[in-house]
Coordinates of C-alpha atoms in Angstrom, one line a residue:
Chain A
X7 CA 11.4 28.1 2.5
X8 CA 8.5 28.3 0.1
X9 CA 7.7 25.1 -1.7
X10 CA 5.6 24.9 -4.8
X11 CA 2.5 22.8 -4.5
X12 CA 1.7 20.8 -7.6
X13 CA -0.2 17.8 -6.4
X14 CA -2.1 19.5 -3.6
X15 CA -2.2 22.9 -5.3
X16 CA -5.3 25.0 -4.5
X17 CA -6.4 22.8 -1.6
X18 CA -5.0 25.3 1.0
X19 CA -4.4 22.4 3.4
X20 CA -8.0 21.3 3.1
X21 CA -9.9 19.1 0.7
X22 CA -11.3 19.9 -2.7
X23 CA -14.2 17.4 -2.8
X24 CA -16.8 19.7 -4.4
X25 CA -16.4 20.0 -8.1
X26 CA -17.1 23.8 -8.0
X27 CA -14.3 24.3 -5.6
X28 CA -11.9 22.4 -7.8
X29 CA -13.1 24.4 -10.9
X30 CA -12.5 27.6 -9.0
X31 CA -8.8 26.8 -8.7
X32 CA -8.5 26.0 -12.4
X33 CA -9.7 22.4 -12.3
X34 CA -10.3 20.5 -15.6
X35 CA -8.4 23.1 -17.7
X36 CA -5.7 20.5 -18.2
X37 CA -8.2 17.9 -19.4
X38 CA -9.6 20.3 -22.0
X39 CA -6.1 21.1 -23.1
X40 CA -5.1 17.5 -23.3
X41 CA -8.2 16.6 -25.3
X42 CA -7.3 19.3 -27.8
X43 CA -4.0 17.6 -28.3
X44 CA -3.2 14.3 -30.0
X45 CA -2.2 11.4 -27.8
X46 CA 1.4 11.7 -29.1
X47 CA 1.5 15.3 -28.1
X48 CA 0.3 14.5 -24.6
X49 CA 3.0 11.8 -24.3
X50 CA 5.6 14.3 -25.6
X51 CA 4.7 16.7 -22.7
X52 CA 5.1 13.9 -20.2
X53 CA 8.5 13.0 -21.8
X54 CA 9.6 16.7 -21.6
X55 CA 8.6 16.8 -17.9
X56 CA 10.6 13.7 -17.2
X57 CA 7.9 12.7 -14.7
X58 CA 9.0 9.3 -13.2
X59 CA 6.7 6.9 -11.5
X60 CA 5.8 7.7 -7.9
X61 CA 4.9 4.1 -6.9
X62 CA 8.5 3.1 -6.2
X63 CA 10.1 2.0 -9.5
X64 CA 10.6 5.6 -10.8
X65 CA 10.0 4.5 -14.4
X66 CA 9.3 7.4 -16.8
X67 CA 5.6 7.9 -17.1
X68 CA 5.6 9.1 -20.7
X69 CA 7.7 6.2 -21.9
X70 CA 5.4 3.8 -20.1
X71 CA 2.4 5.3 -22.0
X72 CA 4.4 5.2 -25.3
X73 CA 4.8 1.4 -24.9
X74 CA 1.1 0.9 -25.2
X75 CA 0.6 0.1 -28.9
X76 CA -1.7 2.2 -31.1
X77 CA -5.2 0.7 -31.4
X78 CA -4.7 -0.1 -35.1
X79 CA -1.8 -2.4 -34.1
X80 CA -3.6 -4.4 -31.5
X81 CA -7.4 -4.4 -32.1
X82 CA -8.4 -5.0 -28.5
X83 CA -9.7 -2.6 -25.9
X84 CA -6.9 -0.6 -24.2
X85 CA -7.0 -0.2 -20.4
X86 CA -5.7 2.3 -17.9
X87 CA -5.3 0.7 -14.5
X88 CA -4.4 2.9 -11.6
X89 CA -2.6 1.3 -8.7
X90 CA -4.2 2.7 -5.6
X91 CA -3.2 -0.3 -3.5
X92 CA -0.7 1.7 -1.5
X93 CA 0.5 -0.8 1.2
X94 CA 4.3 -0.4 1.5
X95 CA 4.9 0.2 5.2
X96 CA 5.7 3.9 5.8
X97 CA 3.6 5.0 2.7
X98 CA 0.4 6.9 3.1
X99 CA 0.5 9.6 0.5
X100 CA -1.9 8.2 -2.1
X101 CA -4.8 8.1 0.4
X102 CA -4.3 11.8 1.2
X103 CA -4.2 12.7 -2.5
X104 CA -7.4 10.8 -3.1
X105 CA -9.0 12.4 0.0
X106 CA -7.9 16.0 -0.7
X107 CA -7.6 16.3 -4.5
X108 CA -9.8 13.5 -5.9
X109 CA -10.7 15.6 -9.0
X110 CA -7.1 16.3 -9.9
X111 CA -6.5 12.6 -9.6
X112 CA -9.5 11.7 -11.7
X113 CA -8.7 14.4 -14.2
X114 CA -5.3 12.8 -14.6
X115 CA -7.0 9.4 -15.2
X116 CA -8.9 10.9 -18.1
X117 CA -5.7 12.6 -19.5
X118 CA -3.8 9.3 -19.3
X119 CA -6.8 7.4 -20.9
X120 CA -6.6 9.9 -23.8
X121 CA -2.9 9.5 -24.2
X122 CA -3.1 5.7 -24.5
X123 CA -6.4 5.8 -26.4
X124 CA -8.3 3.9 -23.8
X125 CA -12.0 4.1 -22.9
X126 CA -11.8 2.0 -19.8
X127 CA -10.2 3.1 -16.5
X128 CA -10.0 0.8 -13.5
X129 CA -8.8 2.3 -10.2
X130 CA -7.7 -0.6 -7.9
X131 CA -7.9 0.9 -4.4
X132 CA -6.8 -1.0 -1.3
X133 CA -9.7 -2.5 0.6
X134 CA -8.8 -0.8 3.9
X135 CA -9.3 2.7 2.3
X136 CA -13.0 2.7 2.7
X137 CA -13.4 6.5 3.2
X138 CA -11.1 7.1 0.2
X139 CA -13.3 4.8 -1.9
X140 CA -16.4 6.7 -1.0
X141 CA -14.7 10.1 -1.8
X142 CA -13.7 8.8 -5.3
X143 CA -17.1 7.4 -6.0
X144 CA -18.8 10.7 -5.0
X145 CA -16.3 12.7 -7.1
X146 CA -17.0 10.5 -10.1
X147 CA -20.8 11.0 -9.7
X148 CA -20.2 14.8 -9.8
X149 CA -18.1 14.5 -12.9
X150 CA -20.7 12.3 -14.6
X151 CA -23.3 14.9 -13.8
X152 CA -21.1 17.4 -15.7
X153 CA -20.6 15.0 -18.6
X154 CA -16.8 15.2 -18.1
X155 CA -16.2 11.6 -18.6
X156 CA -17.2 11.6 -22.2
X157 CA -17.2 8.0 -23.5
X158 CA -14.7 6.8 -20.9
X159 CA -15.9 4.5 -18.1
X160 CA -14.2 4.7 -14.7
X161 CA -14.6 1.8 -12.3
X162 CA -13.3 2.0 -8.7
X163 CA -12.4 -1.6 -7.7
X164 CA -11.7 -2.4 -4.1
X165 CA -8.9 -4.8 -3.0
X166 CA -9.4 -7.0 0.0
X167 CA -6.1 -6.9 2.0
X168 CA -3.0 -8.2 0.1
X169 CA 0.2 -6.2 -0.1
X170 CA 1.3 -8.2 -3.1
X171 CA -1.5 -6.6 -5.2
X172 CA 0.6 -3.4 -5.3
X173 CA 2.8 -5.4 -7.7
X174 CA 1.4 -4.6 -11.1
X175 CA 0.9 -8.1 -12.5
X176 CA -0.5 -9.4 -9.2
X177 CA -2.9 -6.4 -9.3
X178 CA -4.0 -7.4 -12.8
X179 CA -4.6 -11.0 -11.7
X180 CA -6.6 -9.7 -8.8
X181 CA -8.7 -7.4 -11.0
X182 CA -9.4 -10.3 -13.2
X183 CA -11.0 -12.1 -10.2
X184 CA -8.1 -14.3 -9.3
X185 CA -5.7 -14.8 -6.4
X186 CA -3.2 -11.9 -6.5
X187 CA -0.1 -13.7 -7.6
X188 CA 2.5 -12.1 -10.0
X189 CA 2.8 -13.1 -13.6
X190 CA 5.8 -14.0 -15.6
X191 CA 7.1 -11.1 -17.6
X192 CA 7.3 -10.8 -20.6
X193 CA 4.7 -10.2 -21.9
X194 CA 4.6 -6.8 -20.2
X195 CA 1.3 -5.2 -19.3
X196 CA 1.7 -2.6 -22.1
X197 CA 1.2 -5.4 -24.6
X198 CA -0.8 -8.0 -22.7
X199 CA -2.0 -6.7 -19.4
X200 CA -5.6 -6.7 -18.2
X201 CA -7.6 -9.4 -20.0
X202 CA -4.5 -9.9 -22.2
X203 CA -5.0 -6.5 -23.7
X204 CA -2.7 -3.4 -23.9
X205 CA -2.6 -1.8 -20.4
X206 CA -0.9 1.0 -18.7
X207 CA -0.5 0.7 -14.9
X208 CA 0.2 3.9 -13.1
X209 CA 0.4 5.0 -9.5
X210 CA -2.1 7.5 -8.0
X211 CA 0.5 10.3 -7.5
X212 CA 2.0 9.8 -11.0
X213 CA -1.4 10.2 -12.5
X214 CA -2.3 13.2 -10.3
X215 CA 1.0 14.8 -11.3
X216 CA 0.3 14.2 -15.0
X217 CA -2.6 16.7 -14.6
X218 CA -0.1 19.4 -13.5
X219 CA 2.3 18.5 -16.2
X220 CA -0.3 19.2 -18.9
X221 CA -1.4 22.3 -17.1
X222 CA 2.1 23.8 -16.7
X223 CA 3.7 22.2 -19.8
X224 CA 6.4 19.5 -19.5
X225 CA 9.4 21.8 -19.8
X226 CA 8.1 24.1 -17.1
X227 CA 7.4 21.2 -14.8
X228 CA 10.9 19.9 -15.4
X229 CA 12.4 23.1 -13.9
X230 CA 11.3 22.0 -10.5
X231 CA 13.3 19.5 -8.5
X232 CA 16.8 18.4 -9.6
X233 CA 18.3 16.6 -12.6
X234 CA 16.9 13.1 -13.1
X235 CA 14.3 13.8 -10.4
X236 CA 12.1 16.5 -11.6
X237 CA 9.1 18.0 -9.9
X238 CA 7.8 17.7 -6.4
X239 CA 7.1 14.6 -4.4
X240 CA 4.7 13.9 -1.6
X241 CA 6.9 12.5 1.1
X242 CA 5.3 10.4 3.8
X243 CA 7.2 11.1 7.1
X244 CA 6.6 8.8 10.0
X245 CA 8.3 7.1 13.0
X246 CA 9.8 8.9 15.9
X247 CA 9.4 12.4 14.6
X248 CA 7.4 15.3 16.2
X249 CA 5.3 16.0 13.1
X250 CA 4.5 12.9 11.1
X251 CA 2.5 13.5 7.9
X252 CA 2.6 14.0 4.2
X253 CA 4.7 16.9 2.9
X254 CA 4.9 17.9 -0.7
X255 CA 8.5 19.1 -1.4
X256 CA 10.7 19.4 -4.5
X257 CA 13.0 16.5 -5.2
X258 CA 16.5 17.2 -4.0
X259 CA 15.3 18.4 -0.6
X260 CA 17.8 17.5 2.1
X261 CA 16.7 14.5 4.2
X262 CA 17.9 16.1 7.4
X263 CA 15.7 19.2 6.7
X264 CA 12.7 17.0 6.3
X265 CA 13.3 15.3 9.6
X266 CA 14.6 18.2 11.7
X267 CA 12.9 21.1 10.0
X268 CA 9.5 20.2 8.5
X269 CA 9.2 17.1 10.7
X270 CA 10.0 19.1 13.9
X271 CA 12.9 16.8 14.9
X272 CA 13.0 13.6 16.9
X273 CA 10.1 13.2 19.4
X274 CA 10.8 13.3 23.2
X275 CA 14.2 15.0 22.7
X276 CA 15.8 11.7 21.8
X277 CA 18.4 11.1 19.1
X278 CA 18.1 9.7 15.7
X279 CA 19.5 6.3 15.1
X280 CA 18.5 5.4 11.6
X281 CA 16.2 6.3 8.7
X282 CA 14.4 4.1 6.2
X283 CA 14.2 6.5 3.3
X284 CA 11.8 5.1 0.7
X285 CA 9.4 2.6 2.4
X286 CA 10.2 -0.7 4.2
X287 CA 11.8 -2.3 1.1
X288 CA 14.6 0.2 0.9
X289 CA 18.0 -0.2 2.6
X290 CA 18.4 1.7 5.9
X291 CA 20.6 4.7 6.5
X292 CA 22.5 5.5 9.6
X293 CA 22.1 8.9 11.4
X294 CA 25.5 10.0 9.9
X295 CA 24.4 9.1 6.4
X296 CA 21.2 11.1 6.8
X297 CA 23.3 14.3 7.0
X298 CA 24.7 13.7 3.6
X299 CA 21.8 12.8 1.4
X300 CA 19.1 14.6 -0.5
X301 CA 15.7 13.2 -1.4
X302 CA 16.1 12.4 -5.0
X303 CA 17.0 9.3 -7.2
X304 CA 20.7 10.0 -7.7
X305 CA 21.6 11.0 -4.1
X306 CA 19.8 8.0 -2.5
X307 CA 21.0 5.5 -5.1
X308 CA 24.5 6.9 -4.6
X309 CA 24.1 6.2 -0.9
X310 CA 23.2 2.5 -1.6
X311 CA 19.5 2.9 -1.1
X312 CA 16.5 4.1 -3.1
X313 CA 13.9 6.8 -3.1
X314 CA 11.2 4.0 -3.5
X315 CA 7.8 5.3 -2.5
X316 CA 9.3 8.4 -0.7
X317 CA 8.2 7.0 2.6
X318 CA 10.7 8.2 5.3
X319 CA 10.7 6.4 8.6
X320 CA 12.8 7.9 11.4
X321 CA 13.9 5.6 14.1
X322 CA 15.2 6.8 17.4
X323 CA 18.0 5.4 19.6
X324 CA 15.6 3.2 21.7
X325 CA 15.0 0.8 18.9
X326 CA 16.7 -2.6 18.7
X327 CA 17.7 -3.2 15.1
X328 CA 17.2 -7.0 15.5
X329 CA 13.6 -6.4 16.6
X330 CA 13.1 -4.1 13.7
X331 CA 14.5 -6.8 11.3
X332 CA 12.1 -9.4 12.9
X333 CA 9.1 -7.1 12.5
X334 CA 9.9 -6.2 8.9
X335 CA 10.6 -9.8 8.0
X336 CA 7.3 -10.9 9.6
X337 CA 5.5 -8.5 7.3
X338 CA 7.1 -9.9 4.1
X339 CA 6.6 -13.5 5.3
X340 CA 3.0 -12.8 5.9
X341 CA 2.5 -11.0 2.6
X342 CA 4.3 -13.5 0.4
X343 CA 1.8 -14.8 -2.1
X344 CA 3.4 -18.2 -2.0
X345 CA 4.0 -18.6 -5.7
X346 CA 7.8 -18.6 -5.7
X347 CA 9.6 -21.0 -3.3
X348 CA 12.6 -18.8 -2.5
X349 CA 10.2 -16.1 -1.2
X350 CA 7.6 -18.3 0.4
X351 CA 10.2 -20.4 2.3
X352 CA 13.0 -17.8 2.5
X353 CA 11.0 -15.1 4.2
X354 CA 9.9 -17.6 6.8
X355 CA 13.5 -18.6 7.4
X356 CA 14.7 -15.0 7.7
X357 CA 12.1 -14.4 10.4
X358 CA 12.9 -17.5 12.3
X359 CA 16.7 -16.9 12.3
X360 CA 16.2 -13.3 13.3
X361 CA 13.8 -14.3 16.1
X362 CA 16.4 -16.8 17.3
X363 CA 19.1 -14.1 17.4
X364 CA 16.8 -11.7 19.2
X365 CA 15.9 -14.3 21.8
X366 CA 19.6 -14.9 22.5
X367 CA 19.7 -18.4 21.1
X368 CA 21.7 -17.3 18.0
X369 CA 25.2 -18.4 17.1
X370 CA 27.8 -17.1 14.7
X371 CA 26.7 -19.7 12.2
X372 CA 23.2 -18.2 12.3
X373 CA 24.5 -14.8 11.1
X374 CA 26.1 -16.6 8.1
X375 CA 22.9 -18.5 7.5
X376 CA 20.8 -15.3 7.7
X377 CA 22.9 -13.6 5.0
X378 CA 23.0 -16.8 2.9
X379 CA 19.2 -17.2 2.9
X380 CA 18.9 -13.5 2.0
X381 CA 21.3 -14.1 -0.9
X382 CA 19.2 -17.1 -2.0
X383 CA 16.0 -15.1 -2.2
X384 CA 17.4 -12.1 -3.9
X385 CA 16.6 -11.9 -7.7
X386 CA 15.3 -15.4 -7.8
X387 CA 11.5 -14.8 -7.9
X388 CA 8.9 -13.4 -10.3
X389 CA 8.5 -10.2 -8.3
X390 CA 10.6 -8.2 -5.8
X391 CA 8.6 -9.0 -2.6
X392 CA 11.1 -11.5 -1.3
X393 CA 14.0 -9.3 -2.4
X394 CA 12.6 -6.5 -0.3
X395 CA 12.8 -8.6 2.8
X396 CA 16.3 -9.8 1.9
X397 CA 17.7 -6.4 1.0
X398 CA 16.2 -4.6 4.0
X399 CA 17.4 -7.2 6.5
X400 CA 20.9 -7.4 4.9
X401 CA 21.1 -3.6 5.2
X402 CA 20.4 -3.7 8.9
X403 CA 23.1 -6.3 9.4
X404 CA 25.5 -4.3 7.3
X405 CA 24.9 -1.0 9.1
X406 CA 24.4 -2.3 12.6
X407 CA 26.5 -5.4 12.7
X408 CA 27.8 -4.7 16.2
X409 CA 24.3 -4.8 17.5
X410 CA 23.5 -8.1 15.9
X411 CA 26.9 -9.4 17.2
X412 CA 26.1 -8.2 20.8
X413 CA 22.9 -10.3 20.7
X414 CA 25.0 -13.4 20.0
X415 CA 27.9 -12.5 22.4
X416 CA 25.6 -11.6 25.3
X417 CA 23.1 -14.3 24.7
X418 CA 20.2 -11.9 24.5
X419 CA 18.9 -8.5 23.5
X420 CA 21.0 -5.7 25.0
X421 CA 18.1 -3.3 24.6
X422 CA 15.4 -5.7 26.0
X423 CA 13.1 -4.0 28.3
X424 CA 13.7 -0.6 26.9
X425 CA 13.4 -1.0 23.1
X426 CA 10.5 0.8 21.4
X427 CA 9.7 -2.4 19.5
X428 CA 9.8 -4.8 22.6
X429 CA 7.1 -7.5 22.3
X430 CA 5.4 -5.9 19.3
X431 CA 2.9 -8.5 18.0
X432 CA 2.9 -9.5 14.5
X433 CA -0.6 -9.9 13.1
X434 CA -2.4 -12.9 14.4
X435 CA -5.6 -14.4 13.2
X436 CA -5.1 -13.0 9.7
X437 CA -4.9 -15.7 7.1
X438 CA -1.6 -15.9 5.3
X439 CA -1.9 -15.7 1.6
X440 CA -0.4 -19.1 1.1
X441 CA -1.0 -22.2 3.2
X442 CA 2.5 -23.4 3.9
X443 CA 2.9 -26.1 6.4
X444 CA 3.3 -25.1 10.0
X445 CA 7.1 -24.7 10.6
X446 CA 8.6 -25.5 14.0
X447 CA 10.6 -22.4 15.2
X448 CA 14.3 -22.7 14.9
Chain B
X26 CA -33.3 -4.7 0.2
X27 CA -32.3 -5.8 -3.4
X28 CA -31.6 -9.5 -3.4
X29 CA -27.9 -10.4 -3.3
X30 CA -28.2 -12.2 -6.7
X31 CA -29.5 -9.1 -8.4
X32 CA -26.9 -6.8 -6.8
X33 CA -24.2 -9.2 -8.1
X34 CA -25.6 -9.0 -11.6
X35 CA -25.2 -5.2 -11.4
X36 CA -21.5 -5.6 -10.3
X37 CA -21.0 -8.1 -13.1
X38 CA -22.1 -5.5 -15.7
X39 CA -19.3 -3.2 -14.6
X40 CA -16.6 -5.6 -16.0
X41 CA -15.7 -7.1 -19.4
X42 CA -15.4 -10.5 -17.7
X43 CA -17.8 -11.5 -15.0
X44 CA -15.1 -13.2 -13.0
X45 CA -13.7 -9.7 -12.1
X46 CA -16.8 -9.3 -10.0
X47 CA -15.9 -12.0 -7.6
X48 CA -14.2 -9.7 -5.0
X49 CA -16.9 -7.1 -4.9
X50 CA -19.5 -9.9 -4.8
X51 CA -17.7 -11.5 -1.9
X52 CA -17.5 -8.1 -0.1
X53 CA -21.2 -7.7 -0.5
X54 CA -22.0 -11.2 0.6
X55 CA -19.8 -10.7 3.7
X56 CA -21.7 -7.6 4.6
X57 CA -25.0 -9.4 4.2
X58 CA -23.8 -12.3 6.4
X59 CA -22.8 -10.3 9.4
X60 CA -19.2 -9.6 8.5
X61 CA -18.0 -13.1 7.6
X62 CA -18.4 -15.7 4.8
X63 CA -20.3 -18.8 5.8
X64 CA -20.5 -21.8 3.4
X65 CA -23.8 -20.5 2.1
X66 CA -22.3 -17.2 1.0
X67 CA -19.9 -19.1 -1.3
X68 CA -22.8 -21.0 -2.8
X69 CA -24.7 -17.7 -3.4
X70 CA -21.8 -15.9 -5.0
X71 CA -20.9 -18.9 -7.1
X72 CA -24.4 -19.2 -8.3
X73 CA -24.7 -15.5 -9.2
X74 CA -21.3 -15.5 -11.1
X75 CA -21.4 -19.0 -12.7
X76 CA -18.3 -20.0 -10.7
X77 CA -17.9 -22.9 -8.3
X78 CA -18.1 -22.4 -4.5
X79 CA -14.6 -23.8 -4.2
X80 CA -13.3 -21.2 -6.6
X81 CA -14.9 -18.4 -4.5
X82 CA -13.4 -19.9 -1.3
X83 CA -10.0 -20.0 -3.0
X84 CA -10.3 -16.2 -3.6
X85 CA -11.6 -15.4 -0.1
X86 CA -8.8 -17.4 1.5
X87 CA -6.2 -15.4 -0.3
X88 CA -7.3 -11.9 0.9
X89 CA -7.1 -10.8 4.6
X90 CA -10.3 -8.8 4.6
X91 CA -12.5 -11.8 3.8
X92 CA -13.3 -13.6 7.0
X93 CA -13.8 -17.3 7.1
X94 CA -15.0 -17.3 10.7
X95 CA -17.6 -15.2 12.5
X96 CA -16.5 -11.8 13.8
X97 CA -17.9 -9.6 16.6
X98 CA -20.3 -6.8 16.1
X99 CA -17.3 -4.4 16.6
X100 CA -14.1 -5.3 15.0
X101 CA -11.0 -3.6 16.4
X102 CA -7.9 -3.8 14.3
X103 CA -4.6 -2.3 15.6
X104 CA -1.8 -1.7 13.2
X105 CA 1.5 -3.0 14.6
X106 CA 3.8 -2.4 11.6
X107 CA 7.0 -0.4 11.9
X108 CA 5.8 3.2 12.4
X109 CA 2.9 2.3 14.7
X110 CA 5.1 -0.2 16.5
X111 CA 7.7 2.6 17.1
X112 CA 4.9 4.8 18.6
X113 CA 3.4 2.4 21.2
X114 CA 1.1 0.2 19.1
X115 CA 1.8 -2.7 21.5
X116 CA 0.6 -0.7 24.5
X117 CA -2.6 0.1 22.5
X118 CA -3.1 -3.6 21.8
X119 CA -2.6 -4.4 25.5
X120 CA -5.0 -1.7 26.5
X121 CA -7.7 -3.1 24.2
X122 CA -6.9 -6.6 25.5
X123 CA -7.4 -5.6 29.1
X124 CA -10.4 -3.4 28.5
X125 CA -12.2 -6.2 26.5
X126 CA -10.8 -9.2 28.3
X127 CA -9.7 -10.6 24.9
X128 CA -6.4 -11.6 23.4
X129 CA -5.4 -10.4 19.9
X130 CA -7.0 -12.6 17.4
X131 CA -10.0 -13.5 19.6
X132 CA -13.8 -12.8 19.4
X133 CA -15.7 -12.5 22.6
X134 CA -18.1 -15.2 23.6
X135 CA -21.1 -12.8 23.4
X136 CA -20.3 -12.0 19.8
X137 CA -19.8 -8.3 20.6
X138 CA -16.1 -7.8 20.0
X139 CA -13.2 -9.0 17.8
X140 CA -9.7 -7.8 18.5
X141 CA -6.9 -8.2 15.9
X142 CA -3.5 -7.0 15.2
X143 CA -3.0 -6.2 11.5
X144 CA -0.3 -5.2 9.0
X145 CA 0.3 -1.6 7.9
X146 CA -3.0 0.3 7.5
X147 CA -1.4 3.1 5.6
X148 CA -1.5 5.8 8.2
X149 CA 2.1 5.7 9.4
X150 CA 2.5 9.4 10.1
X151 CA -0.5 9.4 12.3
X152 CA 0.4 6.4 14.5
X153 CA -1.0 4.4 16.1
X154 CA -3.7 3.7 13.6
X155 CA -6.7 1.6 14.8
X156 CA -9.5 0.5 12.4
X157 CA -12.8 0.4 14.2
X158 CA -15.3 -1.4 12.0
X159 CA -13.1 -0.4 9.0
X160 CA -13.0 3.3 9.9
X161 CA -9.5 4.5 10.8
X162 CA -8.8 6.3 14.1
X163 CA -5.5 8.2 14.1
X164 CA -3.0 9.0 16.8
X165 CA -4.5 6.5 19.2
X166 CA -2.7 6.1 22.5
X167 CA -3.2 3.5 25.2
X168 CA -4.9 6.1 27.3
X169 CA -7.6 6.7 24.6
X170 CA -8.7 3.0 24.6
X171 CA -11.2 3.0 27.5
X172 CA -13.0 6.0 25.9
X173 CA -13.2 4.3 22.5
X174 CA -14.6 1.1 24.1
X175 CA -17.1 3.1 26.1
X176 CA -18.2 5.0 23.0
X177 CA -18.8 1.7 21.1
X178 CA -20.6 0.1 24.0
X179 CA -22.9 3.2 24.0
X180 CA -23.6 2.7 20.3
X181 CA -24.6 -0.9 20.9
X182 CA -26.8 -0.2 23.9

């Protein structure tokens, strides 16, 4: 089927890193159009498009911008902060957007800055994306040479390895030169964000898509996709599929067609066991559920999960679900910033209990303890990092309880020796973000 | 080479509050000190930004990419998160370990190599992702490892 390209339009599968090439496919027309409009008119187009945030929370972009007070109401500088700290396991779309269409992204930054009446843009890019950082800086130089920035300054700020900085208030703390720990909300960033000033924080794909919304017009953009999930989405497909990669498709695309069609099916002729549909934080789907859902907000929410960051991880029948739970939980344990006790301590407990079950030392009481700890993390912290661990692990238990039970009944892992995640090492010799006391394994 | 102090003043000028320059300043100091941050680096950054060395250390100790111990000339980081794990990341780690005679998390005695396992590098669809001196190599399999090591040995020679 033919699919419209919005984000990657004009790139022809390659990269538009020279400004002349981008202009040849209509680049910067949207910026000129937006600058001829009032900020409120730009926001009205975004509202008409119903573009919703691509970072994971799916919050309407236009509404987010409209929350930033007018300069005459708060006489402080206004800031646009772009979240390019993509770190959710399974997600790798923003890097490809920055590599292939850096100008469309930067054009979107200037459009957003115009909409919220800001002269200062900060792009917070994850430290591991060195090449992407260089591409953005080179693109900015070309735009400066053309005087496209006007009186707006754009600073590309590199992170230094901390998943938590993808959480918007932790990101702002980090950008202010502090440890990346989430803030209490309210106040929300729109009122008191960067340097306690009005701030909009948007994801890379949202900002890049905003360029297309202005170019096409909001109503036209809204014709793509499905109700409540307009437009296209860059889906990151990974795991045990033949063709992993980023695919721009309209919202509402059937999940099974992404995996078996676009993705070429399950590698090695094996069978699909489960799919994580929206990044590691989202509840897992069984192979049977995969047949029934489409890739949009309503369908995935209806199936008890979420579209999240649109990162689809396919898992074949070799994988032990307890090992998967251990590995996912290790990640969140490592990435906990340590600020809230339920997350700092709870993620460690989840990992320890899961490891005990995997090793065949688990009892029935450990299953209850596992779910009880998950319950005690969920919703009790400043940010959703701990919840992500709790919700993901609880979903594995819910959907694959027999497999957890078999570990307890058989006193060991039924798939040991053949599981694709056998012995996978969690990171060692990285410092944890917090310095909790050494805990003796359960 | 422009002195570190002067380069940090340039970074400072990019932000409304000089404190915001602490991460880029530490990144720069780390490059200048051979890939890690000795005590002296914290004194230099603190001096340039009018912060304390202890404050700078508190920042560095929070973020994974700041290194508080010496690293090898070549730093090999293998992603072992979900998608890489499902595609043989552990075999890649073991191949590097056997080729280099190092365990994950270790630096060789001659200071040539550091091998680490790391959390998601953001290349899940191109598993296994290996960062070699911060540059990502995609679709790495265990069989590719001897070639990568030989190539890097050639660069050092």
